[in-house]
Amino acid sequence: MTEPLPLELSHVHKRFKTGFLSLRTATAVTDLSLALRTNEIVGILGPNGAGKTTTLKMVTGLIFPTAGEVRLFGEPVHRRAARARMGFLPENPYFYDYLTAEEFLHMACGLADMPLAGRQERVTAMLKRLGIHHARALPMRKFSKGMLQRAGLAAALIHDPDLVILDEPLSGLDPIGRRDFREIILDLKRAGKTVLFSSHILPDVEDLCDRVAIIVKGRLREEGALTDLLEHGTRNTDIEVRCEPARGELLAREFPTLDCASTLAGFRLGVPVGENLQELLGRLIALNLEIVSVRPHRLSLEDLFVAHAEGAPPEAPPEREARDEGAKSAPDGEPKSAPDGANQEVES
Amino acid sequence: MIRPVLAVVLNTYREVVRNKILYAILFYAVLLVLTGHFFADVSLNQERRILFDVGLGLISLFAVVLTLFAGTSVIYKEIEKKTIFLIVPRAISRGQFLLGKWGGLFLSMAVIITAMFAILLAQVMFLKLRPEVALFKGVLLVYLEVALLIAVALFFSSFSSPVITGMLTIGFFVIGRLLPDLKQILFTKYQADGFRAVAEEVLQVFPHFYLYVPSGHDLNGRSLSLTTDFVTWSYVGWAFLYTVLGCALILIVAAGVFRRRDLA
Ligand SMILES: Nc1ncnc2c1ncn2[C@@H]1O[C@H](COP(=O)(O)OP(=O)(O)OP(=O)(O)O)[C@@H](O)[C@H]1O
Ligand SMILES: [Mg+2]
């Protein structure tokens, strides 16, 4: 392999010294290993206090691992050259309140060792890209939270870094800000960059990330492509068919293993894991039933996250499904056989 | 490689000169420099001496106070306000960061000293006195004094809080100014035994702030006065060399300490 990985954490531990005379310690991160491949977006997910910020601080060289190693583009993070290709947006970034946004970005250019020529163009372009060009001459103490976040991202990207580290980039932003930031993050990927960001807002991670790492209490609990993580939590498949309510009898007789619930337009058949789906669909078609949808009923990221956060094994969040069933069948005014069926199915 | 340092220099300079408290202190400084010589009983012959000595002495005093004021908190503020999160992850080493802080503080102080000195010169002209070379030598020593004091303050801030930094910096400054007197005490009170030798070596470690006092002692402990037998150019040269080496050494050690520090 020629090009080294943009980021590699190997067996990283972090213990903080706390208390009087630093006698006590608090473990924030335990044995964390994670590698980013070029041009992927990876999300670090975890509840408050999980160790996300601590991890990102080690990645950016602000704090040092008690054990283990962090490498950027193959070089240890304490080397200046290693950090030159990285851009970082801290959590709730703080700024020099005596500087204007423009002055601040000029400083960021200097810190990134950019030549004087071309700085002004770059600063103006980034101010415009982040939508704060109108406030360029305003001291940053007068900035709103969202504007500060934008200025922080502008500074993080000013030197066109190959690796971008963002600590809760979307927190504190309004819907427009969130859309802008997501667009920028996706643009980074399109431009071949690598992005690592932390969040506890699940939908953000769900549609931005190629991979997620779930951290709870300082430990990496799960890591992988989102589809894989959610795939192995696949529980069953729902087939929705359109037909007259009268045919429910027939369905129940023909498919005794399925969990049959009526819907507005027909029925939903819950197919347990292990059924031959192809054969089943063939039989349904043969019965001349209109198939509306076939949906693998997946564990949502939320389920996965909550399961990890509560320390439960990842494949056991059954309540949500049962609740869904109940909620959906209620408007039909049908007898409550469907939820019961669902519960039985879950228990077996 | 130099650009990141210059960015920190400029930013630190802006931080100092955009601080409103600075101007309050500066206002009193100017007032005192202007009126200082009235405090003394002015006979015509003495006026010159008093104006020079008191004027330069006040410039030095205010430069030192302002340096302590700004220098002991710059690092702490960066960490406390988390602005350092925007600096240290970039392509700048911690040593370069400290060097930039030193440069920015020195630049600010140099500008302030120059402004105060300009006022003193204007006053000298106004009183139709000849601005002697000694005055310029005197102000050069103030620049050097401040340079070393900034390095000392940054060294202590690389690992301690502003209060402790302030106390330690003031302590080192006072000891540094009194070194010849302390040596004198050692000399008269103790026999030439092991203790005295060790104590003299220990004192040697303290930065020699007495070198910069416009009327004080020279390297050999001889007493000097500004207008009569003021320091020679070679004295200023040696003081300059001492300052450069001292600053470099202190900053290198400070960088070594700061490099290992968790900035959380
Ligand atoms: N400087 C420090 N000294 C002592 N303990 C610390 C320090 N910084 C963080 N911790 C502890 O480490 C743990 C992880 O904190 P961290 O800030 O990394 O969490 P996080 O995942 O970023 O949470 P959040 O979502 O709230 O931002 C917490 O228990 C915290 O108290
Ligand atoms: Mg955090």
JSON list of N, CA, C and O in Angstrom, two decimals, chain B residues 31-75:
[
{"chain": "B", "resi": 31, "resn": "LEU", "atom": "N", "xyz": [1.58, 60.34, 32.10]},
{"chain": "B", "resi": 31, "resn": "LEU", "atom": "CA", "xyz": [1.45, 61.41, 33.07]},
{"chain": "B", "resi": 31, "resn": "LEU", "atom": "C", "xyz": [2.67, 61.47, 33.99]},
{"chain": "B", "resi": 31, "resn": "LEU", "atom": "O", "xyz": [3.25, 62.54, 34.22]},
{"chain": "B", "resi": 32, "resn": "LEU", "atom": "N", "xyz": [3.09, 60.33, 34.45]},
{"chain": "B", "resi": 32, "resn": "LEU", "atom": "CA", "xyz": [4.22, 60.28, 35.37]},
{"chain": "B", "resi": 32, "resn": "LEU", "atom": "C", "xyz": [5.53, 60.63, 34.69]},
{"chain": "B", "resi": 32, "resn": "LEU", "atom": "O", "xyz": [6.36, 61.35, 35.24]},
{"chain": "B", "resi": 33, "resn": "VAL", "atom": "N", "xyz": [5.70, 60.12, 33.47]},
{"chain": "B", "resi": 33, "resn": "VAL", "atom": "CA", "xyz": [6.94, 60.42, 32.76]},
{"chain": "B", "resi": 33, "resn": "VAL", "atom": "C", "xyz": [7.04, 61.93, 32.55]},
{"chain": "B", "resi": 33, "resn": "VAL", "atom": "O", "xyz": [8.11, 62.53, 32.67]},
{"chain": "B", "resi": 34, "resn": "LEU", "atom": "N", "xyz": [5.89, 62.54, 32.27]},
{"chain": "B", "resi": 34, "resn": "LEU", "atom": "CA", "xyz": [5.88, 63.98, 32.02]},
{"chain": "B", "resi": 34, "resn": "LEU", "atom": "C", "xyz": [6.16, 64.79, 33.28]},
{"chain": "B", "resi": 34, "resn": "LEU", "atom": "O", "xyz": [6.77, 65.84, 33.23]},
{"chain": "B", "resi": 35, "resn": "THR", "atom": "N", "xyz": [5.68, 64.30, 34.41]},
{"chain": "B", "resi": 35, "resn": "THR", "atom": "CA", "xyz": [5.76, 65.13, 35.62]},
{"chain": "B", "resi": 35, "resn": "THR", "atom": "C", "xyz": [6.81, 64.63, 36.61]},
{"chain": "B", "resi": 35, "resn": "THR", "atom": "O", "xyz": [7.04, 65.27, 37.62]},
{"chain": "B", "resi": 36, "resn": "GLY", "atom": "N", "xyz": [7.43, 63.52, 36.28]},
{"chain": "B", "resi": 36, "resn": "GLY", "atom": "CA", "xyz": [8.32, 62.86, 37.23]},
{"chain": "B", "resi": 36, "resn": "GLY", "atom": "C", "xyz": [9.36, 63.78, 37.83]},
{"chain": "B", "resi": 36, "resn": "GLY", "atom": "O", "xyz": [9.58, 63.77, 39.05]},
{"chain": "B", "resi": 37, "resn": "HIS", "atom": "N", "xyz": [9.96, 64.61, 36.99]},
{"chain": "B", "resi": 37, "resn": "HIS", "atom": "CA", "xyz": [11.08, 65.39, 37.49]},
{"chain": "B", "resi": 37, "resn": "HIS", "atom": "C", "xyz": [10.64, 66.49, 38.44]},
{"chain": "B", "resi": 37, "resn": "HIS", "atom": "O", "xyz": [11.44, 67.08, 39.13]},
{"chain": "B", "resi": 38, "resn": "PHE", "atom": "N", "xyz": [9.34, 66.78, 38.47]},
{"chain": "B", "resi": 38, "resn": "PHE", "atom": "CA", "xyz": [8.89, 67.81, 39.41]},
{"chain": "B", "resi": 38, "resn": "PHE", "atom": "C", "xyz": [8.93, 67.31, 40.85]},
{"chain": "B", "resi": 38, "resn": "PHE", "atom": "O", "xyz": [8.91, 68.09, 41.79]},
{"chain": "B", "resi": 39, "resn": "PHE", "atom": "N", "xyz": [8.94, 66.00, 40.98]},
{"chain": "B", "resi": 39, "resn": "PHE", "atom": "CA", "xyz": [8.94, 65.44, 42.33]},
{"chain": "B", "resi": 39, "resn": "PHE", "atom": "C", "xyz": [10.24, 65.76, 43.05]},
{"chain": "B", "resi": 39, "resn": "PHE", "atom": "O", "xyz": [10.31, 65.80, 44.26]},
{"chain": "B", "resi": 40, "resn": "ALA", "atom": "N", "xyz": [11.25, 65.91, 42.26]},
{"chain": "B", "resi": 40, "resn": "ALA", "atom": "CA", "xyz": [12.54, 66.19, 42.89]},
{"chain": "B", "resi": 40, "resn": "ALA", "atom": "C", "xyz": [12.72, 67.71, 43.04]},
{"chain": "B", "resi": 40, "resn": "ALA", "atom": "O", "xyz": [12.06, 68.50, 42.38]},
{"chain": "B", "resi": 41, "resn": "ASP", "atom": "N", "xyz": [13.61, 68.08, 43.91]},
{"chain": "B", "resi": 41, "resn": "ASP", "atom": "CA", "xyz": [13.93, 69.50, 44.11]},
{"chain": "B", "resi": 41, "resn": "ASP", "atom": "C", "xyz": [14.85, 69.90, 42.96]},
{"chain": "B", "resi": 41, "resn": "ASP", "atom": "O", "xyz": [15.98, 69.46, 42.87]},
{"chain": "B", "resi": 42, "resn": "VAL", "atom": "N", "xyz": [14.32, 70.74, 42.08]},
{"chain": "B", "resi": 42, "resn": "VAL", "atom": "CA", "xyz": [15.04, 70.98, 40.85]},
{"chain": "B", "resi": 42, "resn": "VAL", "atom": "C", "xyz": [15.96, 72.19, 40.95]},
{"chain": "B", "resi": 42, "resn": "VAL", "atom": "O", "xyz": [15.51, 73.33, 40.99]},
{"chain": "B", "resi": 43, "resn": "SER", "atom": "N", "xyz": [17.23, 71.93, 41.00]},
{"chain": "B", "resi": 43, "resn": "SER", "atom": "CA", "xyz": [18.17, 73.01, 40.76]},
{"chain": "B", "resi": 43, "resn": "SER", "atom": "C", "xyz": [18.66, 72.83, 39.33]},
{"chain": "B", "resi": 43, "resn": "SER", "atom": "O", "xyz": [18.61, 71.73, 38.80]},
{"chain": "B", "resi": 44, "resn": "LEU", "atom": "N", "xyz": [19.09, 73.92, 38.71]},
{"chain": "B", "resi": 44, "resn": "LEU", "atom": "CA", "xyz": [19.36, 73.90, 37.28]},
{"chain": "B", "resi": 44, "resn": "LEU", "atom": "C", "xyz": [20.32, 72.78, 36.89]},
{"chain": "B", "resi": 44, "resn": "LEU", "atom": "O", "xyz": [20.14, 72.07, 35.92]},
{"chain": "B", "resi": 45, "resn": "ASN", "atom": "N", "xyz": [21.35, 72.63, 37.69]},
{"chain": "B", "resi": 45, "resn": "ASN", "atom": "CA", "xyz": [22.36, 71.65, 37.38]},
{"chain": "B", "resi": 45, "resn": "ASN", "atom": "C", "xyz": [21.84, 70.22, 37.50]},
{"chain": "B", "resi": 45, "resn": "ASN", "atom": "O", "xyz": [22.25, 69.32, 36.79]},
{"chain": "B", "resi": 46, "resn": "GLN", "atom": "N", "xyz": [20.93, 70.10, 38.44]},
{"chain": "B", "resi": 46, "resn": "GLN", "atom": "CA", "xyz": [20.43, 68.75, 38.73]},
{"chain": "B", "resi": 46, "resn": "GLN", "atom": "C", "xyz": [19.33, 68.33, 37.78]},
{"chain": "B", "resi": 46, "resn": "GLN", "atom": "O", "xyz": [19.08, 67.16, 37.61]},
{"chain": "B", "resi": 47, "resn": "GLU", "atom": "N", "xyz": [18.70, 69.31, 37.16]},
{"chain": "B", "resi": 47, "resn": "GLU", "atom": "CA", "xyz": [17.51, 69.01, 36.39]},
{"chain": "B", "resi": 47, "resn": "GLU", "atom": "C", "xyz": [17.74, 67.91, 35.36]},
{"chain": "B", "resi": 47, "resn": "GLU", "atom": "O", "xyz": [16.96, 66.99, 35.21]},
{"chain": "B", "resi": 48, "resn": "ARG", "atom": "N", "xyz": [18.81, 68.05, 34.67]},
{"chain": "B", "resi": 48, "resn": "ARG", "atom": "CA", "xyz": [19.12, 67.11, 33.61]},
{"chain": "B", "resi": 48, "resn": "ARG", "atom": "C", "xyz": [19.19, 65.69, 34.17]},
{"chain": "B", "resi": 48, "resn": "ARG", "atom": "O", "xyz": [18.58, 64.76, 33.67]},
{"chain": "B", "resi": 49, "resn": "ARG", "atom": "N", "xyz": [19.98, 65.55, 35.23]},
{"chain": "B", "resi": 49, "resn": "ARG", "atom": "CA", "xyz": [20.19, 64.24, 35.80]},
{"chain": "B", "resi": 49, "resn": "ARG", "atom": "C", "xyz": [18.86, 63.62, 36.25]},
{"chain": "B", "resi": 49, "resn": "ARG", "atom": "O", "xyz": [18.57, 62.46, 35.96]},
{"chain": "B", "resi": 50, "resn": "ILE", "atom": "N", "xyz": [18.07, 64.45, 36.92]},
{"chain": "B", "resi": 50, "resn": "ILE", "atom": "CA", "xyz": [16.82, 63.93, 37.45]},
{"chain": "B", "resi": 50, "resn": "ILE", "atom": "C", "xyz": [15.86, 63.56, 36.33]},
{"chain": "B", "resi": 50, "resn": "ILE", "atom": "O", "xyz": [15.25, 62.50, 36.34]},
{"chain": "B", "resi": 51, "resn": "LEU", "atom": "N", "xyz": [15.80, 64.43, 35.36]},
{"chain": "B", "resi": 51, "resn": "LEU", "atom": "CA", "xyz": [14.91, 64.14, 34.24]},
{"chain": "B", "resi": 51, "resn": "LEU", "atom": "C", "xyz": [15.28, 62.82, 33.58]},
{"chain": "B", "resi": 51, "resn": "LEU", "atom": "O", "xyz": [14.43, 61.97, 33.31]},
{"chain": "B", "resi": 52, "resn": "PHE", "atom": "N", "xyz": [16.56, 62.64, 33.36]},
{"chain": "B", "resi": 52, "resn": "PHE", "atom": "CA", "xyz": [17.02, 61.42, 32.69]},
{"chain": "B", "resi": 52, "resn": "PHE", "atom": "C", "xyz": [16.78, 60.20, 33.57]},
{"chain": "B", "resi": 52, "resn": "PHE", "atom": "O", "xyz": [16.20, 59.21, 33.16]},
{"chain": "B", "resi": 53, "resn": "ASP", "atom": "N", "xyz": [17.27, 60.30, 34.77]},
{"chain": "B", "resi": 53, "resn": "ASP", "atom": "CA", "xyz": [17.18, 59.12, 35.66]},
{"chain": "B", "resi": 53, "resn": "ASP", "atom": "C", "xyz": [15.74, 58.75, 35.98]},
{"chain": "B", "resi": 53, "resn": "ASP", "atom": "O", "xyz": [15.34, 57.60, 35.86]},
{"chain": "B", "resi": 54, "resn": "VAL", "atom": "N", "xyz": [14.99, 59.78, 36.38]},
{"chain": "B", "resi": 54, "resn": "VAL", "atom": "CA", "xyz": [13.61, 59.51, 36.77]},
{"chain": "B", "resi": 54, "resn": "VAL", "atom": "C", "xyz": [12.79, 59.09, 35.55]},
{"chain": "B", "resi": 54, "resn": "VAL", "atom": "O", "xyz": [12.01, 58.14, 35.60]},
{"chain": "B", "resi": 55, "resn": "GLY", "atom": "N", "xyz": [12.99, 59.79, 34.46]},
{"chain": "B", "resi": 55, "resn": "GLY", "atom": "CA", "xyz": [12.23, 59.46, 33.24]},
{"chain": "B", "resi": 55, "resn": "GLY", "atom": "C", "xyz": [12.46, 58.03, 32.80]},
{"chain": "B", "resi": 55, "resn": "GLY", "atom": "O", "xyz": [11.53, 57.26, 32.60]},
{"chain": "B", "resi": 56, "resn": "LEU", "atom": "N", "xyz": [13.74, 57.67, 32.68]},
{"chain": "B", "resi": 56, "resn": "LEU", "atom": "CA", "xyz": [14.05, 56.31, 32.25]},
{"chain": "B", "resi": 56, "resn": "LEU", "atom": "C", "xyz": [13.60, 55.28, 33.28]},
{"chain": "B", "resi": 56, "resn": "LEU", "atom": "O", "xyz": [13.10, 54.21, 32.94]},
{"chain": "B", "resi": 57, "resn": "GLY", "atom": "N", "xyz": [13.76, 55.65, 34.55]},
{"chain": "B", "resi": 57, "resn": "GLY", "atom": "CA", "xyz": [13.35, 54.74, 35.62]},
{"chain": "B", "resi": 57, "resn": "GLY", "atom": "C", "xyz": [11.85, 54.46, 35.55]},
{"chain": "B", "resi": 57, "resn": "GLY", "atom": "O", "xyz": [11.41, 53.32, 35.69]},
{"chain": "B", "resi": 58, "resn": "LEU", "atom": "N", "xyz": [11.08, 55.52, 35.25]},
{"chain": "B", "resi": 58, "resn": "LEU", "atom": "CA", "xyz": [9.64, 55.33, 35.16]},
{"chain": "B", "resi": 58, "resn": "LEU", "atom": "C", "xyz": [9.26, 54.49, 33.94]},
{"chain": "B", "resi": 58, "resn": "LEU", "atom": "O", "xyz": [8.38, 53.64, 34.00]},
{"chain": "B", "resi": 59, "resn": "ILE", "atom": "N", "xyz": [9.96, 54.74, 32.83]},
{"chain": "B", "resi": 59, "resn": "ILE", "atom": "CA", "xyz": [9.69, 53.93, 31.63]},
{"chain": "B", "resi": 59, "resn": "ILE", "atom": "C", "xyz": [9.95, 52.46, 31.94]},
{"chain": "B", "resi": 59, "resn": "ILE", "atom": "O", "xyz": [9.15, 51.58, 31.62]},
{"chain": "B", "resi": 60, "resn": "SER", "atom": "N", "xyz": [11.06, 52.23, 32.60]},
{"chain": "B", "resi": 60, "resn": "SER", "atom": "CA", "xyz": [11.40, 50.85, 32.96]},
{"chain": "B", "resi": 60, "resn": "SER", "atom": "C", "xyz": [10.33, 50.26, 33.88]},
{"chain": "B", "resi": 60, "resn": "SER", "atom": "O", "xyz": [9.86, 49.13, 33.66]},
{"chain": "B", "resi": 61, "resn": "LEU", "atom": "N", "xyz": [9.94, 51.03, 34.88]},
{"chain": "B", "resi": 61, "resn": "LEU", "atom": "CA", "xyz": [8.95, 50.54, 35.84]},
{"chain": "B", "resi": 61, "resn": "LEU", "atom": "C", "xyz": [7.64, 50.16, 35.13]},
{"chain": "B", "resi": 61, "resn": "LEU", "atom": "O", "xyz": [7.10, 49.07, 35.34]},
{"chain": "B", "resi": 62, "resn": "PHE", "atom": "N", "xyz": [7.16, 51.06, 34.27]},
{"chain": "B", "resi": 62, "resn": "PHE", "atom": "CA", "xyz": [5.90, 50.78, 33.61]},
{"chain": "B", "resi": 62, "resn": "PHE", "atom": "C", "xyz": [6.01, 49.64, 32.61]},
{"chain": "B", "resi": 62, "resn": "PHE", "atom": "O", "xyz": [5.09, 48.85, 32.45]},
{"chain": "B", "resi": 63, "resn": "ALA", "atom": "N", "xyz": [7.14, 49.57, 31.94]},
{"chain": "B", "resi": 63, "resn": "ALA", "atom": "CA", "xyz": [7.34, 48.47, 31.01]},
{"chain": "B", "resi": 63, "resn": "ALA", "atom": "C", "xyz": [7.28, 47.14, 31.77]},
{"chain": "B", "resi": 63, "resn": "ALA", "atom": "O", "xyz": [6.66, 46.18, 31.32]},
{"chain": "B", "resi": 64, "resn": "VAL", "atom": "N", "xyz": [7.91, 47.12, 32.95]},
{"chain": "B", "resi": 64, "resn": "VAL", "atom": "CA", "xyz": [7.91, 45.90, 33.75]},
{"chain": "B", "resi": 64, "resn": "VAL", "atom": "C", "xyz": [6.50, 45.55, 34.22]},
{"chain": "B", "resi": 64, "resn": "VAL", "atom": "O", "xyz": [6.05, 44.41, 34.11]},
{"chain": "B", "resi": 65, "resn": "VAL", "atom": "N", "xyz": [5.78, 46.57, 34.70]},
{"chain": "B", "resi": 65, "resn": "VAL", "atom": "CA", "xyz": [4.41, 46.31, 35.18]},
{"chain": "B", "resi": 65, "resn": "VAL", "atom": "C", "xyz": [3.52, 45.80, 34.05]},
{"chain": "B", "resi": 65, "resn": "VAL", "atom": "O", "xyz": [2.79, 44.81, 34.20]},
{"chain": "B", "resi": 66, "resn": "LEU", "atom": "N", "xyz": [3.62, 46.46, 32.90]},
{"chain": "B", "resi": 66, "resn": "LEU", "atom": "CA", "xyz": [2.79, 46.03, 31.77]},
{"chain": "B", "resi": 66, "resn": "LEU", "atom": "C", "xyz": [3.17, 44.63, 31.30]},
{"chain": "B", "resi": 66, "resn": "LEU", "atom": "O", "xyz": [2.31, 43.83, 30.92]},
{"chain": "B", "resi": 67, "resn": "THR", "atom": "N", "xyz": [4.45, 44.35, 31.33]},
{"chain": "B", "resi": 67, "resn": "THR", "atom": "CA", "xyz": [4.90, 43.01, 30.92]},
{"chain": "B", "resi": 67, "resn": "THR", "atom": "C", "xyz": [4.33, 41.96, 31.86]},
{"chain": "B", "resi": 67, "resn": "THR", "atom": "O", "xyz": [3.84, 40.91, 31.41]},
{"chain": "B", "resi": 68, "resn": "LEU", "atom": "N", "xyz": [4.40, 42.24, 33.16]},
{"chain": "B", "resi": 68, "resn": "LEU", "atom": "CA", "xyz": [3.84, 41.29, 34.12]},
{"chain": "B", "resi": 68, "resn": "LEU", "atom": "C", "xyz": [2.34, 41.13, 33.89]},
{"chain": "B", "resi": 68, "resn": "LEU", "atom": "O", "xyz": [1.80, 40.03, 33.88]},
{"chain": "B", "resi": 69, "resn": "PHE", "atom": "N", "xyz": [1.69, 42.26, 33.65]},
{"chain": "B", "resi": 69, "resn": "PHE", "atom": "CA", "xyz": [0.25, 42.27, 33.43]},
{"chain": "B", "resi": 69, "resn": "PHE", "atom": "C", "xyz": [-0.12, 41.41, 32.23]},
{"chain": "B", "resi": 69, "resn": "PHE", "atom": "O", "xyz": [-1.03, 40.57, 32.29]},
{"chain": "B", "resi": 70, "resn": "ALA", "atom": "N", "xyz": [0.57, 41.61, 31.13]},
{"chain": "B", "resi": 70, "resn": "ALA", "atom": "CA", "xyz": [0.21, 40.89, 29.90]},
{"chain": "B", "resi": 70, "resn": "ALA", "atom": "C", "xyz": [0.86, 39.50, 29.84]},
{"chain": "B", "resi": 70, "resn": "ALA", "atom": "O", "xyz": [0.24, 38.54, 29.41]},
{"chain": "B", "resi": 71, "resn": "GLY", "atom": "N", "xyz": [2.10, 39.44, 30.29]},
{"chain": "B", "resi": 71, "resn": "GLY", "atom": "CA", "xyz": [2.89, 38.22, 30.07]},
{"chain": "B", "resi": 71, "resn": "GLY", "atom": "C", "xyz": [2.49, 37.03, 30.91]},
{"chain": "B", "resi": 71, "resn": "GLY", "atom": "O", "xyz": [2.63, 35.88, 30.48]},
{"chain": "B", "resi": 72, "resn": "THR", "atom": "N", "xyz": [1.98, 37.28, 32.12]},
{"chain": "B", "resi": 72, "resn": "THR", "atom": "CA", "xyz": [1.70, 36.14, 32.99]},
{"chain": "B", "resi": 72, "resn": "THR", "atom": "C", "xyz": [0.39, 35.45, 32.63]},
{"chain": "B", "resi": 72, "resn": "THR", "atom": "O", "xyz": [0.15, 34.34, 33.06]},
{"chain": "B", "resi": 73, "resn": "SER", "atom": "N", "xyz": [-0.46, 36.11, 31.82]},
{"chain": "B", "resi": 73, "resn": "SER", "atom": "CA", "xyz": [-1.77, 35.50, 31.56]},
{"chain": "B", "resi": 73, "resn": "SER", "atom": "C", "xyz": [-1.97, 35.05, 30.12]},
{"chain": "B", "resi": 73, "resn": "SER", "atom": "O", "xyz": [-2.95, 34.39, 29.83]},
{"chain": "B", "resi": 74, "resn": "VAL", "atom": "N", "xyz": [-1.04, 35.39, 29.21]},
{"chain": "B", "resi": 74, "resn": "VAL", "atom": "CA", "xyz": [-1.33, 35.09, 27.79]},
{"chain": "B", "resi": 74, "resn": "VAL", "atom": "C", "xyz": [-1.56, 33.60, 27.53]},
{"chain": "B", "resi": 74, "resn": "VAL", "atom": "O", "xyz": [-2.48, 33.23, 26.81]},
{"chain": "B", "resi": 75, "resn": "ILE", "atom": "N", "xyz": [-0.72, 32.76, 28.09]},
{"chain": "B", "resi": 75, "resn": "ILE", "atom": "CA", "xyz": [-0.84, 31.32, 27.82]},
{"chain": "B", "resi": 75, "resn": "ILE", "atom": "C", "xyz": [-2.10, 30.79, 28.51]},
{"chain": "B", "resi": 75, "resn": "ILE", "atom": "O", "xyz": [-2.90, 30.07, 27.91]}
]
